[in-house]
Amino acid sequence: MPGRSNPTLRQRRLGAELRKMREQAGLGGTELGRLLGASPSVVTQMESARIGVNAERVRSFAAACKCTNQPLIDALVEMAAERGKGWWEEYLGVLPTDFLEVAEMEAHAHKLYTWATTYIPGLQQTGTYASAVFSRISPPLPRHDIDVRTAFRVQRQRVVRTRRTPYVSFIHEAALRMQFGGPRVLADQLAALIEASDQPSMSVRVVPFDMDTFPGAGENIMYAEGPVPELDTLQMDSAQGVLFFHSQADLANQRATFAGLDSTALPEEDSRDFIRNIASELKGKYE
């Protein structure tokens, strides 16, 4: 079987979950390979996603590890059975891999949550606002790169605009006031955000400056629910690029963060009114 040189995020996650399953069973690669009728190197390649794993192999792997978590096994079998390419793969070699992996994560999510403190979440940005965000990168990007990144970000939004995937965004007041592209661009962005928040599958909640405290300060994060809690994913933006986390400790911590935000943020209608007030303030700066 030919090896993979660049396994996708989903393929790497499947391999990582198989490794967790083996480790929880207390099995070494040699011992598991013997139970599967495979060499230890094949076990290593499966767990590192360097070779493909079909649905039957996943079931055999789970049986050898005496895993009884049937919902998890079924979800991993479904991952192994996936075929076809995602729309984001058209951008291979054009955009950084981080961009593609975020789109892949979103496309397979059962529900999405974001917590933004410095800019409007990417899934809710207008094209003009997104272009302004990319234009502030240092050193500056060529105009063509800015345009491609902007088009890709807007295309990503189909996952929530088609109402296929429920989406909850918590946005700090700082992100609502941070100007990328000037007051008119921000005002148009806030108007689009208000309009999007009327969708029944989308919830926008604001955390104002005057809140005494709030969890998860200083981070722009996305949390993607999988078919089972074990397959949830946490994604965080950083100066070094996009980071993904899926340890149970990280996931539990982030669930607690969003629970805290849910009790802290303004209700949906109050959030819309809050955003409208900021948009009204901005109009006086360019009219």
Short mmCIF file of C-alpha atoms in Angstrom, two decimals:
data_model
loop_
_atom_site.label_atom_id
_atom_site.label_comp_id
_atom_site.label_asym_id
_atom_site.label_seq_id
_atom_site.Cartn_x
_atom_site.Cartn_y
_atom_site.Cartn_z
CA MET A 1 0.00 0.00 0.00
CA PRO A 2 1.52 3.38 -1.03
CA GLY A 3 2.33 5.72 1.82
CA ARG A 4 0.95 9.23 2.25
CA SER A 5 3.37 12.13 2.18
CA ASN A 6 0.90 14.74 3.45
CA PRO A 7 -1.99 13.24 5.41
CA THR A 8 -4.96 15.54 6.00
CA LEU A 9 -6.14 16.81 9.37
CA ARG A 10 -8.92 14.19 9.44
CA GLN A 11 -6.54 11.38 8.52
CA ARG A 12 -4.10 12.44 11.24
CA ARG A 13 -6.94 12.61 13.76
CA LEU A 14 -8.08 9.09 12.89
CA GLY A 15 -4.54 7.82 13.42
CA ALA A 16 -4.24 9.70 16.71
CA GLU A 17 -7.49 8.17 17.99
CA LEU A 18 -6.24 4.69 17.08
CA ARG A 19 -3.04 5.36 19.02
CA LYS A 20 -5.06 6.51 22.05
CA MET A 21 -7.13 3.34 21.81
CA ARG A 22 -3.99 1.18 21.79
CA GLU A 23 -2.39 3.05 24.67
CA GLN A 24 -5.54 2.85 26.77
CA ALA A 25 -5.52 -0.90 26.19
CA GLY A 26 -1.95 -1.05 27.48
CA LEU A 27 -0.67 -2.60 24.26
CA GLY A 28 2.66 -1.96 22.56
CA GLY A 29 2.96 -1.74 18.79
CA THR A 30 4.54 -5.18 18.54
CA GLU A 31 1.82 -6.83 20.62
CA LEU A 32 -1.00 -5.14 18.72
CA GLY A 33 0.62 -5.97 15.40
CA ARG A 34 0.68 -9.62 16.40
CA LEU A 35 -3.06 -9.50 17.19
CA LEU A 36 -3.79 -7.83 13.86
CA GLY A 37 -1.47 -10.02 11.85
CA ALA A 38 0.60 -6.99 10.90
CA SER A 39 4.13 -5.79 11.58
CA PRO A 40 4.84 -3.15 14.25
CA SER A 41 5.84 -0.75 11.47
CA VAL A 42 2.37 -1.06 9.92
CA VAL A 43 0.79 -0.18 13.28
CA THR A 44 3.05 2.87 13.50
CA GLN A 45 2.14 3.94 9.96
CA MET A 46 -1.57 3.58 10.67
CA GLU A 47 -1.29 5.67 13.80
CA SER A 48 0.75 8.36 12.03
CA ALA A 49 -1.69 8.35 9.06
CA ARG A 50 1.11 7.43 6.67
CA ILE A 51 -1.02 4.65 5.25
CA GLY A 52 -4.78 4.38 4.79
CA VAL A 53 -7.00 2.54 7.24
CA ASN A 54 -10.27 1.11 5.96
CA ALA A 55 -13.45 0.57 7.97
CA GLU A 56 -12.79 -3.12 8.59
CA ARG A 57 -9.29 -2.40 9.85
CA VAL A 58 -10.71 0.11 12.33
CA ARG A 59 -13.13 -2.52 13.65
CA SER A 60 -10.30 -5.06 13.94
CA PHE A 61 -8.13 -2.48 15.70
CA ALA A 62 -10.92 -1.72 18.20
CA ALA A 63 -11.61 -5.40 18.83
CA ALA A 64 -7.93 -6.13 19.47
CA CYS A 65 -7.84 -3.23 21.94
CA LYS A 66 -11.05 -4.48 23.59
CA CYS A 67 -12.63 -1.07 23.06
CA THR A 68 -16.32 -1.08 24.03
CA ASN A 69 -17.11 2.54 23.16
CA GLN A 70 -19.39 1.70 20.23
CA PRO A 71 -20.38 5.31 19.33
CA LEU A 72 -16.69 6.20 19.06
CA ILE A 73 -15.92 3.08 17.00
CA ASP A 74 -18.81 3.87 14.64
CA ALA A 75 -17.60 7.45 14.22
CA LEU A 76 -14.04 6.28 13.46
CA VAL A 77 -15.39 3.74 10.96
CA GLU A 78 -17.26 6.56 9.22
CA MET A 79 -14.08 8.65 9.10
CA ALA A 80 -12.17 5.73 7.57
CA ALA A 81 -14.87 5.23 4.95
CA GLU A 82 -14.81 8.84 3.74
CA ARG A 83 -14.09 9.24 0.06
CA GLY A 84 -13.84 12.20 -2.28
CA LYS A 85 -12.17 15.55 -1.98
CA GLY A 86 -13.35 18.68 -0.22
CA TRP A 87 -13.72 21.99 -2.04
CA TRP A 88 -10.75 23.39 -0.09
CA GLU A 89 -8.36 20.99 -1.83
CA GLU A 90 -8.62 23.17 -4.94
CA TYR A 91 -6.37 25.57 -3.01
CA LEU A 92 -3.58 23.05 -2.41
CA GLY A 93 -0.27 24.75 -3.21
CA VAL A 94 -2.02 28.13 -3.36
CA LEU A 95 -2.75 28.78 0.33
CA PRO A 96 -0.96 27.70 3.52
CA THR A 97 -2.04 24.27 4.76
CA ASP A 98 -3.45 25.89 7.93
CA PHE A 99 -6.22 27.53 5.88
CA LEU A 100 -7.25 24.23 4.30
CA GLU A 101 -7.26 22.35 7.59
CA VAL A 102 -9.55 24.87 9.26
CA ALA A 103 -12.00 24.53 6.36
CA GLU A 104 -11.79 20.74 6.60
CA MET A 105 -12.53 20.85 10.34
CA GLU A 106 -15.51 23.16 9.81
CA ALA A 107 -16.95 21.04 7.01
CA HIS A 108 -17.15 17.96 9.25
CA ALA A 109 -18.32 19.71 12.42
CA HIS A 110 -21.76 18.98 13.87
CA LYS A 111 -21.80 22.36 15.63
CA LEU A 112 -19.37 25.27 15.77
CA TYR A 113 -18.51 27.76 18.50
CA THR A 114 -16.15 30.74 18.31
CA TRP A 115 -14.78 33.16 20.89
CA ALA A 116 -13.29 36.32 19.39
CA THR A 117 -11.51 39.11 21.24
CA THR A 118 -9.64 41.01 18.52
CA TYR A 119 -11.63 40.73 15.28
CA ILE A 120 -14.98 39.50 13.96
CA PRO A 121 -14.89 35.69 13.51
CA GLY A 122 -13.86 34.61 10.02
CA LEU A 123 -17.15 32.79 9.41
CA GLN A 124 -18.98 36.12 9.81
CA GLN A 125 -16.64 38.54 8.04
CA THR A 126 -17.66 40.52 4.98
CA GLY A 127 -15.29 40.34 2.03
CA THR A 128 -14.20 43.96 2.52
CA TYR A 129 -13.52 43.46 6.23
CA ALA A 130 -11.63 40.19 5.59
CA SER A 131 -9.50 41.92 2.94
CA ALA A 132 -8.66 44.67 5.44
CA VAL A 133 -7.69 42.06 8.06
CA PHE A 134 -5.31 40.36 5.62
CA SER A 135 -3.93 43.74 4.48
CA ARG A 136 -2.64 44.51 7.98
CA ILE A 137 -0.32 41.46 8.04
CA SER A 138 3.39 42.30 8.36
CA PRO A 139 5.33 42.04 6.15
CA PRO A 140 2.57 43.03 3.70
CA LEU A 141 1.10 40.38 1.43
CA PRO A 142 0.94 40.88 -2.35
CA ARG A 143 -2.49 42.06 -3.53
CA HIS A 144 -3.12 38.73 -5.28
CA ASP A 145 -2.52 36.77 -2.06
CA ILE A 146 -4.90 39.06 -0.16
CA ASP A 147 -7.60 38.53 -2.79
CA VAL A 148 -7.19 34.73 -2.75
CA ARG A 149 -7.28 34.55 1.04
CA THR A 150 -10.36 36.77 1.12
CA ALA A 151 -12.19 34.66 -1.46
CA PHE A 152 -11.33 31.51 0.46
CA ARG A 153 -12.59 32.98 3.75
CA VAL A 154 -15.89 33.99 2.17
CA GLN A 155 -16.26 30.53 0.61
CA ARG A 156 -15.74 28.91 4.02
CA GLN A 157 -18.86 30.69 5.26
CA ARG A 158 -21.14 28.42 3.24
CA VAL A 159 -20.93 25.87 6.05
CA VAL A 160 -22.95 28.17 8.32
CA ARG A 161 -24.83 30.33 5.82
CA THR A 162 -26.54 27.27 4.35
CA ARG A 163 -27.82 26.64 7.91
CA ARG A 164 -26.44 23.12 7.73
CA THR A 165 -24.22 23.59 10.78
CA PRO A 166 -25.45 25.37 13.94
CA TYR A 167 -23.09 28.17 14.92
CA VAL A 168 -22.65 30.15 18.14
CA SER A 169 -20.22 33.07 18.26
CA PHE A 170 -19.21 34.95 21.40
CA ILE A 171 -17.64 38.30 20.51
CA HIS A 172 -15.94 40.71 22.90
CA GLU A 173 -16.71 44.41 22.54
CA ALA A 174 -13.04 44.99 21.66
CA ALA A 175 -13.50 42.98 18.48
CA LEU A 176 -16.64 44.98 17.62
CA ARG A 177 -14.72 48.26 17.90
CA MET A 178 -11.38 47.26 16.36
CA GLN A 179 -11.24 49.04 13.00
CA PHE A 180 -9.86 47.16 10.02
CA GLY A 181 -10.28 49.31 6.93
CA GLY A 182 -11.81 52.30 8.71
CA PRO A 183 -15.20 53.20 10.22
CA ARG A 184 -17.28 52.62 7.07
CA VAL A 185 -15.90 49.10 6.59
CA LEU A 186 -16.56 48.30 10.24
CA ALA A 187 -20.08 49.75 10.12
CA ASP A 188 -20.91 47.60 7.08
CA GLN A 189 -19.41 44.59 8.88
CA LEU A 190 -21.55 45.19 11.96
CA ALA A 191 -24.67 45.54 9.81
CA ALA A 192 -23.88 42.20 8.16
CA LEU A 193 -23.30 40.64 11.58
CA ILE A 194 -26.72 41.81 12.79
CA GLU A 195 -28.37 40.41 9.67
CA ALA A 196 -26.59 37.07 10.04
CA SER A 197 -27.60 36.82 13.69
CA ASP A 198 -31.27 36.66 12.65
CA GLN A 199 -30.71 33.22 11.14
CA PRO A 200 -32.23 30.54 13.38
CA SER A 201 -29.07 28.41 13.10
CA MET A 202 -26.75 31.26 14.13
CA SER A 203 -26.38 32.87 17.54
CA VAL A 204 -24.31 36.00 18.23
CA ARG A 205 -23.57 36.90 21.86
CA VAL A 206 -21.63 40.00 22.95
CA VAL A 207 -19.36 40.34 25.99
CA PRO A 208 -19.16 44.11 26.81
CA PHE A 209 -16.17 45.90 28.30
CA ASP A 210 -18.03 46.51 31.56
CA MET A 211 -18.26 42.84 32.47
CA ASP A 212 -16.20 42.25 35.61
CA THR A 213 -14.46 39.26 34.13
CA PHE A 214 -14.79 36.69 31.40
CA PRO A 215 -13.13 33.37 30.58
CA GLY A 216 -10.59 32.77 27.86
CA ALA A 217 -9.26 36.32 27.65
CA GLY A 218 -6.89 37.19 24.82
CA GLU A 219 -7.66 34.23 22.56
CA ASN A 220 -9.45 33.82 19.24
CA ILE A 221 -10.65 30.23 19.22
CA MET A 222 -13.02 27.88 17.47
CA TYR A 223 -14.53 24.74 18.94
CA ALA A 224 -15.91 22.11 16.58
CA GLU A 225 -18.23 19.43 17.93
CA GLY A 226 -17.78 16.02 16.35
CA PRO A 227 -20.25 13.12 16.13
CA VAL A 228 -19.13 12.08 19.64
CA PRO A 229 -17.46 14.23 22.33
CA GLU A 230 -14.18 12.31 21.96
CA LEU A 231 -13.88 13.68 18.41
CA ASP A 232 -14.39 17.35 19.24
CA THR A 233 -11.59 19.69 18.15
CA LEU A 234 -10.25 22.96 19.52
CA GLN A 235 -8.59 25.35 17.07
CA MET A 236 -6.67 28.42 18.17
CA ASP A 237 -5.08 31.24 16.17
CA SER A 238 -1.55 32.22 17.07
CA ALA A 239 1.23 34.37 15.65
CA GLN A 240 2.97 31.15 14.57
CA GLY A 241 -0.09 29.83 12.74
CA VAL A 242 -3.13 27.70 13.49
CA LEU A 243 -2.99 25.24 16.40
CA PHE A 244 -5.28 22.23 16.89
CA PHE A 245 -5.93 20.47 20.20
CA HIS A 246 -7.92 17.33 20.92
CA SER A 247 -6.74 15.98 24.25
CA GLN A 248 -9.64 15.31 26.60
CA ALA A 249 -8.18 17.77 29.14
CA ASP A 250 -8.03 20.60 26.55
CA LEU A 251 -11.54 19.84 25.32
CA ALA A 252 -12.99 19.74 28.85
CA ASN A 253 -11.30 23.04 29.69
CA GLN A 254 -12.72 24.69 26.59
CA ARG A 255 -16.22 23.37 27.24
CA ALA A 256 -15.97 25.04 30.65
CA THR A 257 -14.86 28.28 28.97
CA PHE A 258 -17.89 28.33 26.70
CA ALA A 259 -20.17 27.49 29.61
CA GLY A 260 -18.73 30.54 31.39
CA LEU A 261 -19.25 32.70 28.30
CA ASP A 262 -22.84 31.51 28.01
CA SER A 263 -23.57 32.78 31.52
CA THR A 264 -21.60 36.02 31.03
CA ALA A 265 -22.51 37.26 27.54
CA LEU A 266 -25.55 39.38 26.75
CA PRO A 267 -28.66 37.58 25.46
CA GLU A 268 -29.09 37.47 21.67
CA GLU A 269 -31.51 40.40 21.31
CA ASP A 270 -29.52 42.56 23.72
CA SER A 271 -26.41 41.66 21.74
CA ARG A 272 -28.05 42.84 18.51
CA ASP A 273 -29.01 46.14 20.15
CA PHE A 274 -25.46 46.53 21.46
CA ILE A 275 -24.02 46.02 17.98
CA ARG A 276 -26.54 48.47 16.48
CA ASN A 277 -25.46 51.15 18.95
CA ILE A 278 -21.79 50.75 17.99
CA ALA A 279 -22.74 50.89 14.29
CA SER A 280 -24.69 54.11 14.92
CA GLU A 281 -21.67 55.67 16.64
CA LEU A 282 -19.53 54.84 13.62
CA LYS A 283 -21.87 56.52 11.13
CA GLY A 284 -21.04 59.90 12.60
CA LYS A 285 -17.40 59.36 11.69
CA TYR A 286 -17.92 59.09 7.92
CA GLU A 287 -21.25 60.73 7.08
#
